[in-house]
Amino acid sequence: MNTSPRPAATAAKAEAQSSGGASLFSVLVIILAYVVSLLVYKFVLGDSSHFQGGNNENNPNPGDYLGVVFKGGFVVPILMSMLLMVITFSIERMLTISKAKGSKSIESFVRTVRQKLNSNDINGALAACDQQKGSVANVVKAGLMKYNEMGRDRSMATDQQILAIQKEIEESTALELPMLEKNLVIISTLASIATLTGLLGTVFGMIRAFAALAQAGTPDAVALANGISEALINTALGIGTSALAIVAYNYFTSKIDELTYSIDEAGFSIIQTFAAQHGNKQNAQTV
């Protein structure tokens, strides 16, 4: 009796551990991004050298954009932390997807597997998977191992064997894809809320600017212009962060779609090869 753990169960356990690690990573990135942004806001942007009279409560020095950004208010460090999160998660997704591709190009790997299958060299295809590594190779290897298992099984009909291979490929794909899509939800969320947060900061800034103007009694064009520019800093940060997040999300989504297509292509080749070879054998035995 075989007491070794099932591959699916082992993969599910690894997936659960990976999910926990990814959640902890996401929380740490969010906290650290805000802490770093707050420190930069207070000690870099808010440095007294950027303001008239050496006091950050005064207007910024002419042409000093760091001081202008500081005057954007408490929303600025929030927007800065969102920008840092987008950059960090984008780098993390880039590394993960690059690792998922494996050591060589996906097109070359799929072509090699198809050539090995056409020549009925299953061991060669498995060796190519071991050499390639990555998520695509893991799925293809699972399908090839099931291919070998079904090839030795004489108790099942060919249609049932094909369904078993197809199910194995689908289960392996279902275990690999969530790892590729992690943190994309955070990036897409940041793409949505960054602009809104920037507009909220702009509204607060405009309220402060006009309130100060009303209290002064006499219109001060310079003070009003500074107040408006400080408020618009939030909009600029929000729109820039949102644009970067949208580009990153669409880019990574397209890369995941490419990997999924490669998995489907390789899986189709495995199933078609098995059906062609073992279906012919079954027909010959029937005759």
PDB file of C-alpha atoms in Angstrom:
ATOM      1  CA  MET A   1       0.000   0.000   0.000  1.00  0.00           C
ATOM      2  CA  ASN A   2       1.385   3.416  -0.995  1.00  0.00           C
ATOM      3  CA  THR A   3       1.553   5.684   2.078  1.00  0.00           C
ATOM      4  CA  SER A   4       3.283   8.599   0.361  1.00  0.00           C
ATOM      5  CA  PRO A   5       1.265  11.838   0.299  1.00  0.00           C
ATOM      6  CA  ARG A   6      -0.749  12.598  -2.806  1.00  0.00           C
ATOM      7  CA  PRO A   7       0.810  15.266  -5.054  1.00  0.00           C
ATOM      8  CA  ALA A   8      -2.378  17.322  -4.973  1.00  0.00           C
ATOM      9  CA  ALA A   9      -2.454  17.283  -1.167  1.00  0.00           C
ATOM     10  CA  THR A  10       1.199  18.223  -0.945  1.00  0.00           C
ATOM     11  CA  ALA A  11       0.695  21.050  -3.428  1.00  0.00           C
ATOM     12  CA  ALA A  12      -2.376  22.269  -1.539  1.00  0.00           C
ATOM     13  CA  LYS A  13      -0.389  22.349   1.706  1.00  0.00           C
ATOM     14  CA  ALA A  14       2.415  24.267   0.014  1.00  0.00           C
ATOM     15  CA  GLU A  15      -0.145  26.642  -1.466  1.00  0.00           C
ATOM     16  CA  ALA A  16      -1.637  27.317   1.973  1.00  0.00           C
ATOM     17  CA  GLN A  17       1.806  28.053   3.419  1.00  0.00           C
ATOM     18  CA  SER A  18       2.635  30.294   0.478  1.00  0.00           C
ATOM     19  CA  SER A  19      -0.669  32.149   0.902  1.00  0.00           C
ATOM     20  CA  GLY A  20       0.104  32.838   4.565  1.00  0.00           C
ATOM     21  CA  GLY A  21       3.568  34.096   3.692  1.00  0.00           C
ATOM     22  CA  ALA A  22       2.202  36.320   0.934  1.00  0.00           C
ATOM     23  CA  SER A  23      -0.406  37.843   3.287  1.00  0.00           C
ATOM     24  CA  LEU A  24       2.280  38.630   5.863  1.00  0.00           C
ATOM     25  CA  PHE A  25       4.455  40.138   3.143  1.00  0.00           C
ATOM     26  CA  SER A  26       1.583  42.342   1.972  1.00  0.00           C
ATOM     27  CA  VAL A  27       0.864  43.604   5.484  1.00  0.00           C
ATOM     28  CA  LEU A  28       4.545  44.363   6.096  1.00  0.00           C
ATOM     29  CA  VAL A  29       4.832  46.237   2.790  1.00  0.00           C
ATOM     30  CA  ILE A  30       1.769  48.379   3.584  1.00  0.00           C
ATOM     31  CA  ILE A  31       3.028  49.247   7.085  1.00  0.00           C
ATOM     32  CA  LEU A  32       6.611  49.934   6.022  1.00  0.00           C
ATOM     33  CA  ALA A  33       5.481  52.005   3.025  1.00  0.00           C
ATOM     34  CA  TYR A  34       3.447  54.288   5.257  1.00  0.00           C
ATOM     35  CA  VAL A  35       6.205  54.580   7.884  1.00  0.00           C
ATOM     36  CA  VAL A  36       8.824  55.438   5.248  1.00  0.00           C
ATOM     37  CA  SER A  37       6.485  57.942   3.576  1.00  0.00           C
ATOM     38  CA  LEU A  38       5.713  59.606   6.899  1.00  0.00           C
ATOM     39  CA  LEU A  39       9.417  59.938   7.746  1.00  0.00           C
ATOM     40  CA  VAL A  40      10.172  61.395   4.310  1.00  0.00           C
ATOM     41  CA  TYR A  41       7.246  63.797   4.638  1.00  0.00           C
ATOM     42  CA  LYS A  42       8.313  65.065   8.056  1.00  0.00           C
ATOM     43  CA  PHE A  43      12.103  65.127   7.821  1.00  0.00           C
ATOM     44  CA  VAL A  44      12.810  65.594   4.108  1.00  0.00           C
ATOM     45  CA  LEU A  45       9.894  67.519   2.651  1.00  0.00           C
ATOM     46  CA  GLY A  46       9.234  69.311   5.938  1.00  0.00           C
ATOM     47  CA  ASP A  47      12.843  70.365   6.501  1.00  0.00           C
ATOM     48  CA  SER A  48      13.038  74.037   7.523  1.00  0.00           C
ATOM     49  CA  SER A  49      15.474  74.838   4.702  1.00  0.00           C
ATOM     50  CA  HIS A  50      12.609  74.597   2.197  1.00  0.00           C
ATOM     51  CA  PHE A  51      10.570  77.394   3.782  1.00  0.00           C
ATOM     52  CA  GLN A  52      10.783  81.134   4.252  1.00  0.00           C
ATOM     53  CA  GLY A  53      12.230  82.153   7.591  1.00  0.00           C
ATOM     54  CA  GLY A  54      13.358  78.564   8.281  1.00  0.00           C
ATOM     55  CA  ASN A  55       9.896  77.596   9.539  1.00  0.00           C
ATOM     56  CA  ASN A  56       7.782  74.984   7.774  1.00  0.00           C
ATOM     57  CA  GLU A  57       4.634  76.824   8.862  1.00  0.00           C
ATOM     58  CA  ASN A  58       5.522  79.640   6.468  1.00  0.00           C
ATOM     59  CA  ASN A  59       5.226  79.624   2.680  1.00  0.00           C
ATOM     60  CA  PRO A  60       7.742  77.543   0.704  1.00  0.00           C
ATOM     61  CA  ASN A  61      10.778  79.207  -0.810  1.00  0.00           C
ATOM     62  CA  PRO A  62      10.175  80.347  -4.406  1.00  0.00           C
ATOM     63  CA  GLY A  63      10.744  77.430  -6.778  1.00  0.00           C
ATOM     64  CA  ASP A  64      11.222  74.904  -3.935  1.00  0.00           C
ATOM     65  CA  TYR A  65       8.888  72.075  -4.936  1.00  0.00           C
ATOM     66  CA  LEU A  66       9.724  69.933  -1.907  1.00  0.00           C
ATOM     67  CA  GLY A  67       8.244  72.592   0.309  1.00  0.00           C
ATOM     68  CA  VAL A  68       5.222  72.877  -1.975  1.00  0.00           C
ATOM     69  CA  VAL A  69       4.625  69.120  -1.735  1.00  0.00           C
ATOM     70  CA  PHE A  70       4.898  69.294   2.066  1.00  0.00           C
ATOM     71  CA  LYS A  71       2.199  71.967   2.123  1.00  0.00           C
ATOM     72  CA  GLY A  72      -0.135  69.481   0.426  1.00  0.00           C
ATOM     73  CA  GLY A  73      -1.145  68.347   3.898  1.00  0.00           C
ATOM     74  CA  PHE A  74      -1.650  65.066   5.704  1.00  0.00           C
ATOM     75  CA  VAL A  75      -2.895  63.307   2.550  1.00  0.00           C
ATOM     76  CA  VAL A  76       0.575  63.573   0.971  1.00  0.00           C
ATOM     77  CA  PRO A  77       2.210  60.779   3.037  1.00  0.00           C
ATOM     78  CA  ILE A  78      -0.802  58.556   2.352  1.00  0.00           C
ATOM     79  CA  LEU A  79      -0.394  59.089  -1.391  1.00  0.00           C
ATOM     80  CA  MET A  80       3.355  58.587  -1.134  1.00  0.00           C
ATOM     81  CA  SER A  81       2.802  55.285   0.659  1.00  0.00           C
ATOM     82  CA  MET A  82       0.416  54.203  -2.117  1.00  0.00           C
ATOM     83  CA  LEU A  83       3.068  55.020  -4.694  1.00  0.00           C
ATOM     84  CA  LEU A  84       5.666  53.002  -2.770  1.00  0.00           C
ATOM     85  CA  MET A  85       3.227  50.090  -2.500  1.00  0.00           C
ATOM     86  CA  VAL A  86       2.583  50.094  -6.247  1.00  0.00           C
ATOM     87  CA  ILE A  87       6.312  50.095  -6.964  1.00  0.00           C
ATOM     88  CA  THR A  88       7.071  47.379  -4.390  1.00  0.00           C
ATOM     89  CA  PHE A  89       4.260  45.047  -5.409  1.00  0.00           C
ATOM     90  CA  SER A  90       5.086  45.579  -9.083  1.00  0.00           C
ATOM     91  CA  ILE A  91       8.698  44.535  -8.495  1.00  0.00           C
ATOM     92  CA  GLU A  92       7.531  41.527  -6.464  1.00  0.00           C
ATOM     93  CA  ARG A  93       5.082  40.440  -9.185  1.00  0.00           C
ATOM     94  CA  MET A  94       7.736  40.909 -11.865  1.00  0.00           C
ATOM     95  CA  LEU A  95      10.133  38.613 -10.007  1.00  0.00           C
ATOM     96  CA  THR A  96       7.417  36.028  -9.320  1.00  0.00           C
ATOM     97  CA  ILE A  97       6.155  35.890 -12.909  1.00  0.00           C
ATOM     98  CA  SER A  98       9.704  35.777 -14.236  1.00  0.00           C
ATOM     99  CA  LYS A  99      10.387  32.811 -11.957  1.00  0.00           C
ATOM    100  CA  ALA A 100       7.139  31.161 -13.055  1.00  0.00           C
ATOM    101  CA  LYS A 101       8.261  31.283 -16.687  1.00  0.00           C
ATOM    102  CA  GLY A 102      11.303  29.179 -15.920  1.00  0.00           C
ATOM    103  CA  SER A 103      14.876  29.229 -17.157  1.00  0.00           C
ATOM    104  CA  LYS A 104      14.093  29.536 -20.889  1.00  0.00           C
ATOM    105  CA  SER A 105      11.425  31.173 -23.020  1.00  0.00           C
ATOM    106  CA  ILE A 106       7.957  29.676 -22.732  1.00  0.00           C
ATOM    107  CA  GLU A 107       7.594  29.326 -26.514  1.00  0.00           C
ATOM    108  CA  SER A 108      10.817  27.323 -26.746  1.00  0.00           C
ATOM    109  CA  PHE A 109       9.799  25.082 -23.849  1.00  0.00           C
ATOM    110  CA  VAL A 110       6.333  24.327 -25.236  1.00  0.00           C
ATOM    111  CA  ARG A 111       7.845  23.613 -28.653  1.00  0.00           C
ATOM    112  CA  THR A 112      10.352  21.202 -27.084  1.00  0.00           C
ATOM    113  CA  VAL A 113       7.601  19.369 -25.188  1.00  0.00           C
ATOM    114  CA  ARG A 114       5.506  19.013 -28.344  1.00  0.00           C
ATOM    115  CA  GLN A 115       8.483  17.638 -30.265  1.00  0.00           C
ATOM    116  CA  LYS A 116       9.199  15.106 -27.512  1.00  0.00           C
ATOM    117  CA  LEU A 117       5.552  14.061 -27.433  1.00  0.00           C
ATOM    118  CA  ASN A 118       5.405  13.651 -31.211  1.00  0.00           C
ATOM    119  CA  SER A 119       8.405  11.320 -31.027  1.00  0.00           C
ATOM    120  CA  ASN A 120       6.846   9.501 -28.032  1.00  0.00           C
ATOM    121  CA  ASP A 121       9.774  10.532 -25.827  1.00  0.00           C
ATOM    122  CA  ILE A 122       7.931  11.091 -22.546  1.00  0.00           C
ATOM    123  CA  ASN A 123      11.099  10.827 -20.463  1.00  0.00           C
ATOM    124  CA  GLY A 124      12.683  13.499 -22.635  1.00  0.00           C
ATOM    125  CA  ALA A 125       9.665  15.750 -22.077  1.00  0.00           C
ATOM    126  CA  LEU A 126       9.930  15.184 -18.310  1.00  0.00           C
ATOM    127  CA  ALA A 127      13.635  16.044 -18.459  1.00  0.00           C
ATOM    128  CA  ALA A 128      12.751  19.262 -20.298  1.00  0.00           C
ATOM    129  CA  CYS A 129      10.315  20.124 -17.490  1.00  0.00           C
ATOM    130  CA  ASP A 130      12.997  19.521 -14.852  1.00  0.00           C
ATOM    131  CA  GLN A 131      15.358  21.755 -16.778  1.00  0.00           C
ATOM    132  CA  GLN A 132      12.798  24.502 -17.383  1.00  0.00           C
ATOM    133  CA  LYS A 133      11.302  24.709 -13.856  1.00  0.00           C
ATOM    134  CA  GLY A 134       8.646  27.271 -13.008  1.00  0.00           C
ATOM    135  CA  SER A 135       4.849  27.108 -12.865  1.00  0.00           C
ATOM    136  CA  VAL A 136       4.301  26.144 -16.505  1.00  0.00           C
ATOM    137  CA  ALA A 137       6.825  23.311 -16.257  1.00  0.00           C
ATOM    138  CA  ASN A 138       5.225  22.103 -13.009  1.00  0.00           C
ATOM    139  CA  VAL A 139       1.805  21.823 -14.651  1.00  0.00           C
ATOM    140  CA  VAL A 140       3.187  20.109 -17.753  1.00  0.00           C
ATOM    141  CA  LYS A 141       5.199  17.694 -15.623  1.00  0.00           C
ATOM    142  CA  ALA A 142       2.103  16.767 -13.620  1.00  0.00           C
ATOM    143  CA  GLY A 143       0.266  16.055 -16.869  1.00  0.00           C
ATOM    144  CA  LEU A 144       3.147  13.962 -18.222  1.00  0.00           C
ATOM    145  CA  MET A 145       3.388  11.910 -15.033  1.00  0.00           C
ATOM    146  CA  LYS A 146      -0.324  11.222 -15.265  1.00  0.00           C
ATOM    147  CA  TYR A 147       0.243  10.366 -18.933  1.00  0.00           C
ATOM    148  CA  ASN A 148       2.748   7.669 -17.910  1.00  0.00           C
ATOM    149  CA  GLU A 149       0.446   6.385 -15.183  1.00  0.00           C
ATOM    150  CA  MET A 150      -2.525   6.091 -17.535  1.00  0.00           C
ATOM    151  CA  GLY A 151      -0.334   4.483 -20.195  1.00  0.00           C
ATOM    152  CA  ARG A 152       0.401   1.605 -17.808  1.00  0.00           C
ATOM    153  CA  ASP A 153      -3.200   1.291 -16.617  1.00  0.00           C
ATOM    154  CA  ARG A 154      -5.135  -1.323 -18.606  1.00  0.00           C
ATOM    155  CA  SER A 155      -8.264  -1.276 -16.419  1.00  0.00           C
ATOM    156  CA  MET A 156      -9.643   2.033 -17.729  1.00  0.00           C
ATOM    157  CA  ALA A 157     -11.068   2.968 -21.090  1.00  0.00           C
ATOM    158  CA  THR A 158      -9.170   5.471 -23.195  1.00  0.00           C
ATOM    159  CA  ASP A 159     -11.829   8.150 -22.699  1.00  0.00           C
ATOM    160  CA  GLN A 160     -11.580   7.776 -18.925  1.00  0.00           C
ATOM    161  CA  GLN A 161      -7.792   7.956 -19.084  1.00  0.00           C
ATOM    162  CA  ILE A 162      -7.944  11.144 -21.155  1.00  0.00           C
ATOM    163  CA  LEU A 163     -10.349  12.685 -18.648  1.00  0.00           C
ATOM    164  CA  ALA A 164      -7.992  11.715 -15.807  1.00  0.00           C
ATOM    165  CA  ILE A 165      -5.058  13.416 -17.544  1.00  0.00           C
ATOM    166  CA  GLN A 166      -7.154  16.495 -18.277  1.00  0.00           C
ATOM    167  CA  LYS A 167      -8.310  16.665 -14.661  1.00  0.00           C
ATOM    168  CA  GLU A 168      -4.739  16.396 -13.403  1.00  0.00           C
ATOM    169  CA  ILE A 169      -3.658  19.296 -15.632  1.00  0.00           C
ATOM    170  CA  GLU A 170      -6.630  21.409 -14.529  1.00  0.00           C
ATOM    171  CA  GLU A 171      -5.945  20.737 -10.833  1.00  0.00           C
ATOM    172  CA  SER A 172      -2.268  21.586 -11.208  1.00  0.00           C
ATOM    173  CA  THR A 173      -3.164  24.778 -13.060  1.00  0.00           C
ATOM    174  CA  ALA A 174      -5.630  25.730 -10.321  1.00  0.00           C
ATOM    175  CA  LEU A 175      -2.859  25.361  -7.755  1.00  0.00           C
ATOM    176  CA  GLU A 176      -0.321  27.410  -9.711  1.00  0.00           C
ATOM    177  CA  LEU A 177      -2.434  30.328 -10.946  1.00  0.00           C
ATOM    178  CA  PRO A 178      -3.334  31.812  -7.519  1.00  0.00           C
ATOM    179  CA  MET A 179       0.378  32.189  -6.800  1.00  0.00           C
ATOM    180  CA  LEU A 180       0.750  34.251  -9.974  1.00  0.00           C
ATOM    181  CA  GLU A 181      -2.259  36.464  -9.227  1.00  0.00           C
ATOM    182  CA  LYS A 182      -1.418  37.332  -5.616  1.00  0.00           C
ATOM    183  CA  ASN A 183      -1.146  41.040  -4.802  1.00  0.00           C
ATOM    184  CA  LEU A 184      -2.729  41.995  -8.138  1.00  0.00           C
ATOM    185  CA  VAL A 185      -5.899  42.784  -6.179  1.00  0.00           C
ATOM    186  CA  ILE A 186      -3.918  45.278  -4.110  1.00  0.00           C
ATOM    187  CA  ILE A 187      -2.507  46.920  -7.248  1.00  0.00           C
ATOM    188  CA  SER A 188      -5.954  47.170  -8.841  1.00  0.00           C
ATOM    189  CA  THR A 189      -7.380  48.602  -5.616  1.00  0.00           C
ATOM    190  CA  LEU A 190      -4.645  51.223  -5.458  1.00  0.00           C
ATOM    191  CA  ALA A 191      -5.390  52.128  -9.073  1.00  0.00           C
ATOM    192  CA  SER A 192      -8.969  52.906  -8.051  1.00  0.00           C
ATOM    193  CA  ILE A 193      -8.497  54.721  -4.753  1.00  0.00           C
ATOM    194  CA  ALA A 194      -5.312  56.708  -5.449  1.00  0.00           C
ATOM    195  CA  THR A 195      -7.101  59.224  -7.678  1.00  0.00           C
ATOM    196  CA  LEU A 196      -9.982  59.550  -5.237  1.00  0.00           C
ATOM    197  CA  THR A 197      -7.571  60.081  -2.333  1.00  0.00           C
ATOM    198  CA  GLY A 198      -5.735  62.733  -4.336  1.00  0.00           C
ATOM    199  CA  LEU A 199      -8.989  64.542  -5.116  1.00  0.00           C
ATOM    200  CA  LEU A 200      -9.968  64.365  -1.450  1.00  0.00           C
ATOM    201  CA  GLY A 201      -6.670  65.987  -0.508  1.00  0.00           C
ATOM    202  CA  THR A 202      -7.244  68.658  -3.140  1.00  0.00           C
ATOM    203  CA  VAL A 203     -10.691  69.440  -1.724  1.00  0.00           C
ATOM    204  CA  PHE A 204      -9.265  69.788   1.788  1.00  0.00           C
ATOM    205  CA  GLY A 205      -6.475  72.003   0.454  1.00  0.00           C
ATOM    206  CA  MET A 206      -8.908  74.259  -1.393  1.00  0.00           C
ATOM    207  CA  ILE A 207     -11.061  74.552   1.717  1.00  0.00           C
ATOM    208  CA  ARG A 208      -8.035  75.616   3.766  1.00  0.00           C
ATOM    209  CA  ALA A 209      -6.871  78.068   1.080  1.00  0.00           C
ATOM    210  CA  PHE A 210     -10.198  79.869   0.768  1.00  0.00           C
ATOM    211  CA  ALA A 211     -10.781  79.794   4.523  1.00  0.00           C
ATOM    212  CA  ALA A 212      -7.433  81.522   5.067  1.00  0.00           C
ATOM    213  CA  LEU A 213      -8.271  84.009   2.334  1.00  0.00           C
ATOM    214  CA  ALA A 214     -11.607  84.797   3.977  1.00  0.00           C
ATOM    215  CA  GLN A 215      -9.980  85.366   7.360  1.00  0.00           C
ATOM    216  CA  ALA A 216      -7.331  87.672   5.885  1.00  0.00           C
ATOM    217  CA  GLY A 217     -10.000  90.099   4.774  1.00  0.00           C
ATOM    218  CA  THR A 218      -8.068  91.423   1.772  1.00  0.00           C
ATOM    219  CA  PRO A 219      -7.339  89.234  -1.293  1.00  0.00           C
ATOM    220  CA  ASP A 220      -3.731  88.038  -1.434  1.00  0.00           C
ATOM    221  CA  ALA A 221      -3.024  86.669  -4.922  1.00  0.00           C
ATOM    222  CA  VAL A 222       0.291  85.083  -3.899  1.00  0.00           C
ATOM    223  CA  ALA A 223      -1.181  83.300  -0.887  1.00  0.00           C
ATOM    224  CA  LEU A 224      -4.153  82.101  -2.919  1.00  0.00           C
ATOM    225  CA  ALA A 225      -1.897  80.822  -5.723  1.00  0.00           C
ATOM    226  CA  ASN A 226       0.305  78.983  -3.200  1.00  0.00           C
ATOM    227  CA  GLY A 227      -2.747  77.433  -1.566  1.00  0.00           C
ATOM    228  CA  ILE A 228      -4.162  76.223  -4.874  1.00  0.00           C
ATOM    229  CA  SER A 229      -0.816  74.806  -6.029  1.00  0.00           C
ATOM    230  CA  GLU A 230      -0.408  73.004  -2.714  1.00  0.00           C
ATOM    231  CA  ALA A 231      -3.885  71.511  -3.069  1.00  0.00           C
ATOM    232  CA  LEU A 232      -3.262  70.369  -6.625  1.00  0.00           C
ATOM    233  CA  ILE A 233      -0.147  68.499  -5.493  1.00  0.00           C
ATOM    234  CA  ASN A 234      -2.490  65.864  -4.081  1.00  0.00           C
ATOM    235  CA  THR A 235      -4.270  65.479  -7.411  1.00  0.00           C
ATOM    236  CA  ALA A 236      -0.965  65.095  -9.247  1.00  0.00           C
ATOM    237  CA  LEU A 237       0.280  62.430  -6.830  1.00  0.00           C
ATOM    238  CA  GLY A 238      -3.027  60.577  -6.939  1.00  0.00           C
ATOM    239  CA  ILE A 239      -3.304  60.566 -10.739  1.00  0.00           C
ATOM    240  CA  GLY A 240       0.348  59.563 -11.163  1.00  0.00           C
ATOM    241  CA  THR A 241       0.027  56.684  -8.696  1.00  0.00           C
ATOM    242  CA  SER A 242      -3.226  55.517 -10.275  1.00  0.00           C
ATOM    243  CA  ALA A 243      -1.754  55.608 -13.791  1.00  0.00           C
ATOM    244  CA  LEU A 244       1.286  53.584 -12.710  1.00  0.00           C
ATOM    245  CA  ALA A 245      -0.938  51.035 -10.945  1.00  0.00           C
ATOM    246  CA  ILE A 246      -3.189  50.638 -14.005  1.00  0.00           C
ATOM    247  CA  VAL A 247      -0.210  50.085 -16.309  1.00  0.00           C
ATOM    248  CA  ALA A 248       1.326  47.574 -13.891  1.00  0.00           C
ATOM    249  CA  TYR A 249      -1.949  45.666 -13.433  1.00  0.00           C
ATOM    250  CA  ASN A 250      -2.619  45.384 -17.167  1.00  0.00           C
ATOM    251  CA  TYR A 251       0.977  44.368 -17.853  1.00  0.00           C
ATOM    252  CA  PHE A 252       1.003  41.581 -15.274  1.00  0.00           C
ATOM    253  CA  THR A 253      -2.454  40.391 -16.293  1.00  0.00           C
ATOM    254  CA  SER A 254      -1.298  40.036 -19.899  1.00  0.00           C
ATOM    255  CA  LYS A 255       1.791  38.107 -18.765  1.00  0.00           C
ATOM    256  CA  ILE A 256      -0.344  35.718 -16.705  1.00  0.00           C
ATOM    257  CA  ASP A 257      -2.632  35.220 -19.707  1.00  0.00           C
ATOM    258  CA  GLU A 258       0.424  34.275 -21.776  1.00  0.00           C
ATOM    259  CA  LEU A 259       1.444  31.684 -19.181  1.00  0.00           C
ATOM    260  CA  THR A 260      -2.088  30.310 -19.056  1.00  0.00           C
ATOM    261  CA  TYR A 261      -2.200  30.043 -22.831  1.00  0.00           C
ATOM    262  CA  SER A 262       1.131  28.168 -22.825  1.00  0.00           C
ATOM    263  CA  ILE A 263      -0.196  25.755 -20.206  1.00  0.00           C
ATOM    264  CA  ASP A 264      -3.341  25.153 -22.265  1.00  0.00           C
ATOM    265  CA  GLU A 265      -1.291  24.603 -25.411  1.00  0.00           C
ATOM    266  CA  ALA A 266       1.019  22.083 -23.746  1.00  0.00           C
ATOM    267  CA  GLY A 267      -1.906  20.331 -22.040  1.00  0.00           C
ATOM    268  CA  PHE A 268      -3.758  20.048 -25.340  1.00  0.00           C
ATOM    269  CA  SER A 269      -0.683  18.468 -26.935  1.00  0.00           C
ATOM    270  CA  ILE A 270      -0.417  15.935 -24.100  1.00  0.00           C
ATOM    271  CA  ILE A 271      -4.071  14.923 -24.386  1.00  0.00           C
ATOM    272  CA  GLN A 272      -4.025  14.765 -28.183  1.00  0.00           C
ATOM    273  CA  THR A 273      -0.878  12.629 -28.213  1.00  0.00           C
ATOM    274  CA  PHE A 274      -2.309  10.221 -25.659  1.00  0.00           C
ATOM    275  CA  ALA A 275      -5.589   9.961 -27.559  1.00  0.00           C
ATOM    276  CA  ALA A 276      -3.790   9.327 -30.856  1.00  0.00           C
ATOM    277  CA  GLN A 277      -1.446   6.651 -29.536  1.00  0.00           C
ATOM    278  CA  HIS A 278      -3.558   4.804 -26.993  1.00  0.00           C
ATOM    279  CA  GLY A 279      -6.781   5.206 -28.940  1.00  0.00           C
ATOM    280  CA  ASN A 280      -5.169   3.418 -31.890  1.00  0.00           C
ATOM    281  CA  LYS A 281      -3.947   0.647 -29.573  1.00  0.00           C
ATOM    282  CA  GLN A 282      -7.432   0.151 -28.167  1.00  0.00           C
ATOM    283  CA  ASN A 283      -8.931   0.014 -31.669  1.00  0.00           C
ATOM    284  CA  ALA A 284      -6.334  -2.548 -32.698  1.00  0.00           C
ATOM    285  CA  GLN A 285      -7.139  -4.701 -29.660  1.00  0.00           C
ATOM    286  CA  THR A 286     -10.860  -4.450 -30.429  1.00  0.00           C
ATOM    287  CA  VAL A 287     -10.310  -5.581 -34.001  1.00  0.00           C
TER     288      VAL A 287
END
